[in-house]
């Protein structure tokens, strides 16, 4: 049986960019386009030329992509103007790209209230806009291939429920005018899967499924389910974003949809996408690239690509997983570029520990007595408040120290942290933190650094990383990206656990370290020292 082709349309750079706090630079956009293209997307919506400087610049030059067709977004022509007399529309026609996706109102209520025009004027606008793109193709014969026209039917599902005939008229008018794709949008995100199934099946009687797309939002957490329902009902283009980025609750998450289409037999047997098995292995990487650009901590629980997606904690499950992974995993982690994690914790059995040591590349024999010693040490420390399942790097240091292979890169002889709250010369109440650190670097060099920060831990971090003698070059791109404090009240007095997430800006590598103490600054200090030591170890620095 020949498989039917599904087309993937990424809208991270346009719809995803509507998210509060998200603002892509031109360089960000170029990097995301490259990542998506390598992944094997069919269409990448770059932005809205004419709407802002970045997007206009993006579409001013030709892009050579391996897989994807760069797509410009815009509005259909304004009512009361001809296509050639609408500067906004002309800016879109000038864009250097292989496809144009125009948004059109498909709900008569919006046509009346938001546009203030008649239903017929709106239909005419859709038809003339699509025709203008098709006509321009005929004139310019862009490489013989022509530029594809698409219409995003905004509020299609709500419009269909309110006025079925009108919503269908908008879709049909776009199709008959020559649109390659007519995309049905659940713009408010409130439609449920059974409704999507019914409505899409109805629409295929008017516009063939081979020309229908689906665009869903996640307001009932059904964006992925709605997309799959639309595909089963006949739609053949899928719009979505990486990591489900998008305003409110987000868009359909391509990072979940792509592996589902490739790895679940229900879809894999019937359909094919341009993303192949080798490209699928880049999925976790692509997801992280976007987080990096957004400077966000990756969602640990993200399906397929999250840190926790293939993690197991309990000892009994862990030994089964190591024997037969399929017992506890719905797909093979490696297929999406993720990995299996057997968490080290106080429930850990010996098999967890051996698995982790092997993964970290710490050489140790199965029957080495030091493994039991390490297990006891982990359990004793967890009883004190340490948590290694969230702190891979601290665990690796602990294991390597016990097995005798962490060099003494530096030794902190002492530190001092001051917090002062006072009125400045303008009479404003301010709090100033200052830290000083004295350390001996391997080889004997002594350093003494002083730094200010916006709090005691920040000041200490700044001072520690200000001057580390001959190691400074290695740690110069390291920064603290997240800092979590947990007060544990297990015994008679409170203990503080600090979890630090560090990042190397140059390599995009992230690692987690932990510190525990009754004193918050001490706990932070311990986690910071582990962070720097881990970086030096990773970089292969010599003591
Ligand atoms: Zn949308």
Short mmCIF file of C-alpha atoms and ligand atoms in Angstrom, two decimals:
data_model
loop_
_atom_site.label_atom_id
_atom_site.label_comp_id
_atom_site.label_asym_id
_atom_site.label_seq_id
_atom_site.Cartn_x
_atom_site.Cartn_y
_atom_site.Cartn_z
CA UNK A 1 0.00 0.00 0.00
CA UNK A 2 1.43 3.37 -0.95
CA UNK A 3 1.45 5.83 1.88
CA UNK A 4 -0.27 9.17 1.76
CA UNK A 5 1.92 12.20 2.20
CA UNK A 6 1.39 14.55 5.14
CA UNK A 7 2.89 18.03 4.99
CA UNK A 8 4.35 19.73 8.06
CA UNK A 9 4.09 23.48 8.39
CA UNK A 10 6.01 25.17 11.20
CA UNK A 11 4.66 28.45 12.48
CA UNK A 12 7.03 28.97 15.44
CA UNK A 13 8.47 32.17 13.99
CA UNK A 14 5.10 33.80 13.35
CA UNK A 15 2.30 32.39 15.52
CA UNK A 16 4.81 31.18 18.14
CA UNK A 17 6.32 34.65 18.22
CA UNK A 18 2.96 36.03 19.46
CA UNK A 19 3.88 34.61 22.88
CA UNK A 20 4.38 37.09 25.69
CA UNK A 21 8.08 37.74 26.22
CA UNK A 22 9.16 36.19 22.93
CA UNK A 23 10.97 38.44 20.51
CA UNK A 24 13.14 36.78 17.87
CA UNK A 25 16.03 38.68 16.33
CA UNK A 26 16.98 38.18 12.70
CA UNK A 27 19.84 35.90 13.79
CA UNK A 28 17.50 33.89 16.03
CA UNK A 29 15.15 33.43 13.10
CA UNK A 30 17.93 32.30 10.79
CA UNK A 31 19.12 29.70 13.32
CA UNK A 32 15.60 28.36 13.89
CA UNK A 33 14.95 28.19 10.13
CA UNK A 34 18.16 26.19 9.67
CA UNK A 35 17.26 23.82 12.53
CA UNK A 36 13.73 23.24 11.21
CA UNK A 37 14.98 22.76 7.67
CA UNK A 38 17.48 20.11 8.79
CA UNK A 39 14.71 18.37 10.71
CA UNK A 40 12.75 18.00 7.46
CA UNK A 41 9.79 20.38 7.74
CA UNK A 42 7.92 21.13 4.49
CA UNK A 43 7.05 24.75 5.21
CA UNK A 44 8.55 27.29 7.58
CA UNK A 45 6.56 30.43 8.21
CA UNK A 46 9.25 33.09 8.67
CA UNK A 47 7.09 36.05 9.64
CA UNK A 48 5.03 38.90 8.31
CA UNK A 49 6.95 41.04 5.79
CA UNK A 50 6.02 44.69 6.07
CA UNK A 51 4.82 44.31 9.67
CA UNK A 52 8.20 44.93 11.29
CA UNK A 53 11.84 45.54 10.36
CA UNK A 54 13.10 42.03 11.24
CA UNK A 55 10.52 40.26 9.10
CA UNK A 56 10.91 42.66 6.18
CA UNK A 57 14.68 42.08 6.28
CA UNK A 58 14.25 38.31 6.52
CA UNK A 59 12.23 38.25 3.32
CA UNK A 60 14.43 40.74 1.47
CA UNK A 61 17.02 38.09 0.64
CA UNK A 62 16.74 34.67 -0.96
CA UNK A 63 17.12 31.68 1.37
CA UNK A 64 18.48 28.39 0.11
CA UNK A 65 16.90 25.62 2.12
CA UNK A 66 17.39 21.87 1.76
CA UNK A 67 13.89 20.68 2.57
CA UNK A 68 11.53 23.46 3.47
CA UNK A 69 9.68 26.14 1.56
CA UNK A 70 10.02 29.48 3.30
CA UNK A 71 6.59 31.01 3.70
CA UNK A 72 5.51 34.60 4.25
CA UNK A 73 2.45 35.41 6.31
CA UNK A 74 0.05 38.26 5.66
CA UNK A 75 -3.53 39.44 5.44
CA UNK A 76 -5.84 39.21 2.48
CA UNK A 77 -6.25 42.52 0.67
CA UNK A 78 -8.19 45.27 2.35
CA UNK A 79 -11.82 45.76 1.40
CA UNK A 80 -12.51 48.74 -0.84
CA UNK A 81 -9.06 48.64 -2.42
CA UNK A 82 -7.76 46.76 -5.40
CA UNK A 83 -4.89 44.35 -4.91
CA UNK A 84 -2.47 46.70 -6.68
CA UNK A 85 -3.62 49.60 -4.50
CA UNK A 86 -3.02 47.89 -1.16
CA UNK A 87 0.58 48.60 0.00
CA UNK A 88 0.44 45.97 2.75
CA UNK A 89 -0.56 43.30 0.29
CA UNK A 90 2.06 44.44 -2.22
CA UNK A 91 4.79 44.12 0.46
CA UNK A 92 3.82 40.46 0.87
CA UNK A 93 3.88 39.88 -2.88
CA UNK A 94 7.44 41.27 -2.96
CA UNK A 95 8.70 38.78 -0.33
CA UNK A 96 11.43 36.38 -1.47
CA UNK A 97 9.87 33.05 -0.59
CA UNK A 98 8.21 30.00 -2.10
CA UNK A 99 4.79 30.27 -0.48
CA UNK A 100 2.44 32.88 0.92
CA UNK A 101 -0.03 32.15 3.68
CA UNK A 102 -2.82 34.68 4.07
CA UNK A 103 -5.17 34.88 7.01
CA UNK A 104 -8.87 35.31 6.26
CA UNK A 105 -11.93 35.58 8.46
CA UNK A 106 -14.17 32.54 8.26
CA UNK A 107 -16.66 33.51 10.98
CA UNK A 108 -19.33 35.94 9.81
CA UNK A 109 -19.47 37.46 13.31
CA UNK A 110 -15.80 38.53 12.93
CA UNK A 111 -16.40 39.79 9.40
CA UNK A 112 -19.11 42.09 10.74
CA UNK A 113 -17.53 43.15 14.04
CA UNK A 114 -13.77 43.11 13.40
CA UNK A 115 -13.66 44.01 9.70
CA UNK A 116 -16.94 45.94 9.48
CA UNK A 117 -17.58 44.72 5.93
CA UNK A 118 -20.21 42.54 4.29
CA UNK A 119 -19.89 38.78 3.97
CA UNK A 120 -19.63 39.11 0.18
CA UNK A 121 -16.87 41.73 0.38
CA UNK A 122 -14.90 39.34 2.56
CA UNK A 123 -15.38 36.43 0.12
CA UNK A 124 -14.32 38.66 -2.75
CA UNK A 125 -11.18 39.72 -0.81
CA UNK A 126 -10.19 36.07 -0.27
CA UNK A 127 -10.70 35.18 -3.94
CA UNK A 128 -8.89 38.22 -5.34
CA UNK A 129 -5.95 37.84 -2.97
CA UNK A 130 -5.39 34.20 -3.87
CA UNK A 131 -5.81 35.00 -7.56
CA UNK A 132 -3.23 37.78 -7.29
CA UNK A 133 -0.60 35.31 -6.02
CA UNK A 134 -1.46 32.78 -8.72
CA UNK A 135 -1.41 35.51 -11.39
CA UNK A 136 1.97 36.77 -10.25
CA UNK A 137 3.27 33.22 -10.64
CA UNK A 138 2.06 33.06 -14.19
CA UNK A 139 3.79 36.36 -14.92
CA UNK A 140 7.09 35.65 -13.25
CA UNK A 141 7.12 31.85 -13.59
CA UNK A 142 9.37 31.66 -10.54
CA UNK A 143 11.78 28.93 -11.56
CA UNK A 144 8.87 27.30 -13.33
CA UNK A 145 7.52 26.09 -9.99
CA UNK A 146 5.32 28.94 -8.99
CA UNK A 147 4.56 30.27 -5.57
CA UNK A 148 2.01 28.47 -3.46
CA UNK A 149 -0.94 30.36 -2.05
CA UNK A 150 -2.49 29.28 1.24
CA UNK A 151 -5.39 30.60 3.23
CA UNK A 152 -5.58 30.31 7.00
CA UNK A 153 -9.32 30.31 7.74
CA UNK A 154 -9.32 32.04 11.10
CA UNK A 155 -11.94 30.95 13.67
CA UNK A 156 -13.07 28.30 11.19
CA UNK A 157 -14.52 25.88 13.73
CA UNK A 158 -16.40 28.52 15.73
CA UNK A 159 -17.53 30.06 12.45
CA UNK A 160 -18.73 26.69 11.20
CA UNK A 161 -20.81 26.20 14.33
CA UNK A 162 -22.32 29.69 14.02
CA UNK A 163 -22.85 29.81 10.26
CA UNK A 164 -21.87 26.62 8.52
CA UNK A 165 -22.60 27.79 4.99
CA UNK A 166 -20.53 30.92 5.30
CA UNK A 167 -17.49 29.18 6.80
CA UNK A 168 -17.67 26.64 3.97
CA UNK A 169 -18.06 29.43 1.41
CA UNK A 170 -14.79 31.04 2.59
CA UNK A 171 -12.93 27.72 2.38
CA UNK A 172 -14.41 26.86 -1.02
CA UNK A 173 -13.76 30.32 -2.43
CA UNK A 174 -10.06 30.07 -1.47
CA UNK A 175 -9.78 26.61 -3.00
CA UNK A 176 -11.55 27.52 -6.25
CA UNK A 177 -9.36 30.60 -6.65
CA UNK A 178 -6.28 28.39 -6.72
CA UNK A 179 -5.10 28.05 -3.12
CA UNK A 180 -2.78 25.08 -2.69
CA UNK A 181 -3.85 24.79 0.94
CA UNK A 182 -6.97 25.82 2.80
CA UNK A 183 -6.12 25.69 6.48
CA UNK A 184 -8.85 25.25 9.08
CA UNK A 185 -7.92 27.14 12.24
CA UNK A 186 -9.19 26.63 15.76
CA UNK A 187 -8.06 30.11 16.67
CA UNK A 188 -9.64 30.27 20.14
CA UNK A 189 -8.56 26.73 20.88
CA UNK A 190 -11.84 25.63 22.43
CA UNK A 191 -12.88 22.93 19.93
CA UNK A 192 -12.76 19.30 21.08
CA UNK A 193 -11.46 16.27 19.13
CA UNK A 194 -14.87 14.76 18.30
CA UNK A 195 -16.02 18.10 16.88
CA UNK A 196 -12.86 18.44 14.79
CA UNK A 197 -13.44 14.92 13.40
CA UNK A 198 -17.01 15.70 12.38
CA UNK A 199 -16.34 19.13 10.94
CA UNK A 200 -13.21 18.22 8.97
CA UNK A 201 -14.98 15.18 7.49
CA UNK A 202 -17.81 17.49 6.36
CA UNK A 203 -15.38 20.03 4.85
CA UNK A 204 -13.66 17.33 2.75
CA UNK A 205 -16.92 17.05 0.79
CA UNK A 206 -16.33 20.62 -0.44
CA UNK A 207 -12.53 20.95 -0.47
CA UNK A 208 -10.46 17.79 -1.05
CA UNK A 209 -8.47 16.61 1.98
CA UNK A 210 -5.29 16.78 -0.12
CA UNK A 211 -5.75 20.58 0.00
CA UNK A 212 -6.83 20.89 3.64
CA UNK A 213 -4.66 21.91 6.57
CA UNK A 214 -5.26 22.00 10.32
CA UNK A 215 -4.11 24.69 12.76
CA UNK A 216 -5.02 24.19 16.42
CA UNK A 217 -4.40 25.91 19.74
CA UNK A 218 -4.02 24.21 23.07
CA UNK A 219 -6.63 25.92 25.24
CA UNK A 220 -8.25 22.63 26.29
CA UNK A 221 -4.93 20.76 26.08
CA UNK A 222 -6.23 19.03 22.96
CA UNK A 223 -4.19 20.75 20.25
CA UNK A 224 -2.23 17.58 19.44
CA UNK A 225 -5.33 15.38 19.73
CA UNK A 226 -7.31 17.78 17.53
CA UNK A 227 -4.57 17.72 14.91
CA UNK A 228 -4.49 13.92 14.84
CA UNK A 229 -8.30 13.84 14.64
CA UNK A 230 -8.18 16.20 11.64
CA UNK A 231 -5.60 14.01 9.89
CA UNK A 232 -7.75 10.91 10.43
CA UNK A 233 -10.72 12.87 9.06
CA UNK A 234 -8.80 13.78 5.90
CA UNK A 235 -6.62 16.90 6.39
CA UNK A 236 -3.14 16.54 4.93
CA UNK A 237 -1.26 19.59 6.15
CA UNK A 238 -0.37 20.07 9.81
CA UNK A 239 0.48 23.44 11.28
CA UNK A 240 2.19 23.67 14.64
CA UNK A 241 5.18 25.03 16.55
CA UNK A 242 8.30 23.65 18.16
CA UNK A 243 7.70 22.89 21.85
CA UNK A 244 4.10 24.05 21.35
CA UNK A 245 5.23 27.68 21.61
CA UNK A 246 2.36 30.11 21.16
CA UNK A 247 0.17 32.66 22.86
CA UNK A 248 -2.07 31.69 25.78
CA UNK A 249 -1.73 27.90 26.16
CA UNK A 250 0.27 27.46 22.99
CA UNK A 251 -0.11 25.95 19.51
CA UNK A 252 -0.19 22.31 18.45
CA UNK A 253 3.16 20.92 19.53
CA UNK A 254 5.15 19.64 16.54
CA UNK A 255 7.71 18.20 18.93
CA UNK A 256 5.02 15.75 20.08
CA UNK A 257 3.25 15.38 16.73
CA UNK A 258 6.27 14.47 14.60
CA UNK A 259 7.36 11.41 16.64
CA UNK A 260 3.73 10.31 17.00
CA UNK A 261 3.32 10.35 13.20
CA UNK A 262 6.57 8.44 12.68
CA UNK A 263 6.50 5.98 15.56
CA UNK A 264 2.86 5.08 16.12
CA UNK A 265 1.72 2.38 13.65
CA UNK A 266 -1.79 3.86 13.25
CA UNK A 267 -0.16 6.83 11.50
CA UNK A 268 3.19 5.42 10.38
CA UNK A 269 1.53 2.70 8.29
CA UNK A 270 -0.80 5.08 6.46
CA UNK A 271 1.20 8.27 6.14
CA UNK A 272 4.64 9.53 5.39
CA UNK A 273 6.30 12.84 6.17
CA UNK A 274 9.55 14.33 4.92
CA UNK A 275 11.14 13.81 8.34
CA UNK A 276 12.93 10.45 8.23
CA UNK A 277 14.16 8.22 11.09
CA UNK A 278 17.63 9.81 11.05
CA UNK A 279 16.20 13.32 11.17
CA UNK A 280 13.87 12.33 13.99
CA UNK A 281 16.97 11.76 16.11
CA UNK A 282 17.61 15.51 15.89
CA UNK A 283 14.25 16.31 17.49
CA UNK A 284 15.48 16.64 21.07
CA UNK A 285 18.29 18.87 19.84
CA UNK A 286 15.87 21.08 17.89
CA UNK A 287 13.67 21.44 20.95
CA UNK A 288 16.68 22.50 23.05
CA UNK A 289 17.86 25.00 20.42
CA UNK A 290 14.57 26.86 20.75
CA UNK A 291 14.80 26.84 24.57
CA UNK A 292 18.34 28.18 24.30
CA UNK A 293 17.26 31.03 22.07
CA UNK A 294 14.37 31.84 24.41
CA UNK A 295 16.69 31.45 27.41
CA UNK A 296 14.19 29.11 29.02
CA UNK A 297 14.82 26.01 31.05
CA UNK A 298 13.62 23.02 28.99
CA UNK A 299 10.36 21.44 30.15
CA UNK A 300 11.53 18.29 31.95
CA UNK A 301 8.20 16.56 31.43
CA UNK A 302 7.81 17.29 27.73
CA UNK A 303 6.67 14.13 25.90
CA UNK A 304 9.42 12.43 23.87
CA UNK A 305 12.09 15.12 24.37
CA UNK A 306 11.93 16.05 28.08
CA UNK A 307 14.61 15.06 30.58
CA UNK A 308 12.03 13.01 32.43
CA UNK A 309 10.36 11.46 29.37
CA UNK A 310 12.30 8.20 29.79
CA UNK A 311 13.28 8.42 33.44
CA UNK A 312 12.67 5.72 36.02
CA UNK A 313 13.28 5.98 39.70
CA UNK A 314 12.06 2.94 41.59
CA UNK A 315 14.63 0.15 41.97
CA UNK A 316 12.28 -2.66 40.92
CA UNK A 317 11.39 -0.91 37.65
CA UNK A 318 14.99 0.00 37.09
CA UNK A 319 16.26 -3.57 37.05
CA UNK A 320 13.44 -4.56 34.64
CA UNK A 321 14.24 -1.62 32.38
CA UNK A 322 17.88 -2.57 32.17
CA UNK A 323 16.97 -6.14 31.25
CA UNK A 324 14.19 -5.27 28.79
CA UNK A 325 13.67 -1.55 28.09
CA UNK A 326 10.42 -2.10 26.17
CA UNK A 327 8.70 -3.09 29.42
CA UNK A 328 8.49 0.51 30.60
CA UNK A 329 9.01 2.62 27.46
CA UNK A 330 6.41 3.37 24.77
CA UNK A 331 9.07 4.19 22.19
CA UNK A 332 12.87 3.86 22.06
CA UNK A 333 14.38 7.05 23.57
CA UNK A 334 17.19 7.08 21.02
CA UNK A 335 14.67 7.32 18.16
CA UNK A 336 13.93 10.95 19.11
CA UNK A 337 17.48 11.77 20.22
CA UNK A 338 16.63 11.46 23.90
CA UNK A 339 18.04 8.99 26.39
CA UNK A 340 16.98 6.63 29.11
CA UNK A 341 17.53 7.86 32.64
CA UNK A 342 17.66 5.57 35.59
CA UNK A 343 17.54 7.95 38.49
CA UNK A 344 19.94 7.71 41.33
CA UNK A 345 18.08 8.17 44.56
CA UNK A 346 17.66 6.61 47.96
CA UNK A 347 15.48 3.97 46.31
CA UNK A 348 18.28 3.11 43.97
CA UNK A 349 19.41 -0.42 43.68
CA UNK A 350 22.83 -1.47 42.56
CA UNK A 351 21.67 -1.85 38.94
CA UNK A 352 20.60 1.83 38.74
CA UNK A 353 23.97 2.88 39.97
CA UNK A 354 25.91 0.65 37.59
CA UNK A 355 23.80 1.89 34.70
CA UNK A 356 24.44 5.54 35.60
CA UNK A 357 28.17 4.95 36.03
CA UNK A 358 28.33 3.27 32.65
CA UNK A 359 26.42 6.09 31.01
CA UNK A 360 28.71 8.68 32.58
CA UNK A 361 31.71 6.72 31.39
CA UNK A 362 33.04 6.06 34.90
CA UNK A 363 35.00 2.81 34.65
CA UNK A 364 34.12 0.34 37.38
CA UNK A 365 33.65 -3.43 37.51
CA UNK A 366 30.29 -4.98 38.44
CA UNK A 367 31.68 -6.54 41.59
CA UNK A 368 33.94 -3.70 42.60
CA UNK A 369 33.33 -3.21 46.37
CA UNK A 370 33.41 0.56 45.83
CA UNK A 371 30.01 0.35 44.09
CA UNK A 372 28.38 -0.75 47.36
CA UNK A 373 30.33 1.99 49.12
CA UNK A 374 29.05 4.60 46.66
CA UNK A 375 25.49 3.34 47.11
CA UNK A 376 25.81 3.75 50.89
CA UNK A 377 27.25 7.21 50.41
CA UNK A 378 24.37 8.27 48.12
CA UNK A 379 21.82 6.96 50.60
CA UNK A 380 23.54 8.67 53.55
CA UNK A 381 23.67 11.96 51.68
CA UNK A 382 20.06 11.76 50.55
CA UNK A 383 19.14 11.29 54.21
CA UNK A 384 20.97 14.58 54.89
CA UNK A 385 18.91 16.35 52.24
CA UNK A 386 20.86 15.93 48.98
CA UNK A 387 18.84 15.02 45.89
CA UNK A 388 20.92 13.60 43.06
CA UNK A 389 18.15 12.83 40.63
CA UNK A 390 18.03 16.52 39.74
CA UNK A 391 21.78 17.02 39.95
CA UNK A 392 23.60 14.83 37.47
CA UNK A 393 26.84 16.78 37.65
CA UNK A 394 27.11 16.58 41.45
CA UNK A 395 26.42 12.86 41.26
CA UNK A 396 29.17 12.37 38.70
CA UNK A 397 31.63 14.30 40.89
CA UNK A 398 30.66 12.26 43.95
CA UNK A 399 31.15 9.01 42.03
CA UNK A 400 34.43 10.06 40.49
CA UNK A 401 35.75 11.33 43.82
CA UNK A 402 35.00 8.01 45.45
CA UNK A 403 36.68 6.21 42.61
CA UNK A 404 39.59 8.63 42.94
CA UNK A 405 39.62 10.51 39.65
CA UNK A 406 38.76 14.20 40.25
CA UNK A 407 41.82 16.47 40.13
CA UNK A 408 42.19 19.23 42.74
CA UNK A 409 41.80 22.16 40.39
CA UNK A 410 41.52 24.80 43.08
CA UNK A 411 40.93 25.15 46.78
CA UNK A 412 38.87 27.93 48.33
CA UNK A 413 40.62 28.97 51.54
CA UNK A 414 37.76 31.14 52.63
CA UNK A 415 35.00 33.49 51.58
CA UNK A 416 33.14 36.38 53.08
CA UNK A 417 29.72 37.70 52.09
CA UNK A 418 28.25 41.00 53.24
CA UNK A 419 24.74 42.24 52.83
CA UNK A 420 24.17 45.89 53.59
CA UNK A 421 20.87 47.68 53.60
CA UNK A 422 21.05 51.46 53.71
CA UNK A 423 19.82 54.74 52.23
CA UNK A 424 21.92 55.99 49.33
CA UNK A 425 22.76 59.65 48.68
CA UNK A 426 19.38 60.13 46.96
CA UNK A 427 17.57 58.88 50.02
CA UNK A 428 16.51 55.61 48.37
CA UNK A 429 16.63 52.42 50.41
CA UNK A 430 19.05 49.99 48.73
CA UNK A 431 20.47 46.56 49.52
CA UNK A 432 24.03 45.88 48.41
CA UNK A 433 25.73 42.50 48.49
CA UNK A 434 29.46 42.04 48.23
CA UNK A 435 31.51 38.86 48.34
CA UNK A 436 35.22 38.16 48.54
CA UNK A 437 36.85 34.80 47.84
CA UNK A 438 40.40 33.63 48.56
CA UNK A 439 41.55 30.60 46.64
CA UNK A 440 44.66 28.65 45.77
CA UNK A 441 44.84 27.42 42.20
CA UNK A 442 46.55 24.11 41.40
CA UNK A 443 50.24 24.93 40.96
CA UNK A 444 50.21 27.36 43.87
CA UNK A 445 48.86 30.61 42.45
CA UNK A 446 46.84 32.56 45.03
CA UNK A 447 43.82 34.61 43.96
CA UNK A 448 41.65 37.03 45.87
CA UNK A 449 38.51 38.32 44.15
CA UNK A 450 35.85 40.76 45.23
CA UNK A 451 32.52 41.25 43.46
CA UNK A 452 29.14 42.83 44.01
CA UNK A 453 25.85 41.18 43.17
CA UNK A 454 22.12 41.68 43.45
CA UNK A 455 22.06 39.28 46.41
CA UNK A 456 24.57 37.33 48.52
CA UNK A 457 24.55 34.24 46.29
CA UNK A 458 24.88 36.25 43.10
CA UNK A 459 27.80 38.21 44.64
CA UNK A 460 29.49 34.97 45.71
CA UNK A 461 29.00 33.48 42.25
CA UNK A 462 30.46 36.58 40.60
CA UNK A 463 33.48 36.58 42.93
CA UNK A 464 34.14 32.86 42.46
CA UNK A 465 34.12 33.09 38.69
CA UNK A 466 35.91 36.44 38.46
CA UNK A 467 39.43 35.06 38.55
CA UNK A 468 40.35 31.42 38.56
CA UNK A 469 43.89 31.96 37.32
CA UNK A 470 44.85 29.62 34.49
CA UNK A 471 41.36 28.13 34.37
CA UNK A 472 39.65 31.42 33.63
CA UNK A 473 39.54 30.79 29.88
CA UNK A 474 37.62 27.54 30.43
CA UNK A 475 34.94 29.00 32.69
CA UNK A 476 34.50 32.38 31.01
CA UNK A 477 31.30 31.35 29.19
CA UNK A 478 29.73 29.60 32.18
CA UNK A 479 26.74 31.29 33.74
CA UNK A 480 24.20 30.46 36.38
CA UNK A 481 20.82 30.17 34.68
CA UNK A 482 18.56 28.85 37.42
CA UNK A 483 18.69 28.67 41.16
CA UNK A 484 16.22 26.84 43.36
CA UNK A 485 16.05 26.85 47.13
CA UNK A 486 14.17 24.28 49.13
CA UNK A 487 13.83 24.39 52.90
CA UNK A 488 13.70 20.84 54.27
CA UNK A 489 12.30 20.36 57.73
CA UNK A 490 13.01 16.69 58.30
CA UNK A 491 14.67 16.89 61.69
CA UNK A 492 14.72 19.35 64.57
CA UNK A 493 16.32 22.14 62.54
CA UNK A 494 15.70 23.28 59.01
CA UNK A 495 18.16 22.33 56.29
CA UNK A 496 18.46 24.20 53.00
CA UNK A 497 18.93 22.45 49.69
CA UNK A 498 20.09 24.53 46.77
CA UNK A 499 19.90 23.33 43.18
CA UNK A 500 21.91 25.29 40.63
CA UNK A 501 21.59 25.04 36.88
CA UNK A 502 24.61 26.21 34.93
CA UNK A 503 25.12 26.74 31.26
CA UNK A 504 28.05 27.23 28.95
CA UNK A 505 27.03 29.94 26.50
CA UNK A 506 29.58 28.75 23.95
CA UNK A 507 28.60 25.05 23.83
CA UNK A 508 24.95 25.33 25.03
CA UNK A 509 25.72 22.53 27.51
CA UNK A 510 23.69 22.59 30.75
CA UNK A 511 24.35 20.84 34.03
CA UNK A 512 22.83 20.70 37.51
CA UNK A 513 24.56 20.70 40.88
CA UNK A 514 23.33 20.50 44.45
CA UNK A 515 24.42 21.79 47.86
CA UNK A 516 23.00 21.22 51.34
CA UNK A 517 23.58 23.10 54.58
CA UNK A 518 21.67 24.70 57.45
CA UNK A 519 23.01 27.95 55.96
CA UNK A 520 21.70 29.04 52.56
CA UNK A 521 24.96 30.74 51.50
CA UNK A 522 26.97 27.64 52.41
CA UNK A 523 24.60 25.38 50.48
CA UNK A 524 24.83 27.69 47.46
CA UNK A 525 28.61 27.81 47.75
CA UNK A 526 28.80 24.02 47.63
CA UNK A 527 26.61 23.85 44.51
CA UNK A 528 28.62 26.63 42.81
CA UNK A 529 31.95 24.91 43.53
CA UNK A 530 30.57 21.66 42.08
CA UNK A 531 29.42 23.55 39.00
CA UNK A 532 32.85 25.01 38.28
CA UNK A 533 34.67 21.77 39.12
CA UNK A 534 32.37 19.85 36.79
CA UNK A 535 33.06 22.27 33.95
CA UNK A 536 36.82 21.94 34.44
CA UNK A 537 36.52 18.15 34.56
CA UNK A 538 34.45 18.12 31.37
CA UNK A 539 36.92 20.40 29.62
CA UNK A 540 39.73 17.98 30.52
CA UNK A 541 41.63 20.67 32.43
CA UNK A 542 44.87 19.55 34.09
CA UNK A 543 45.52 20.07 37.79
ZN1 LIG B 1 -2.81 30.43 15.57
#
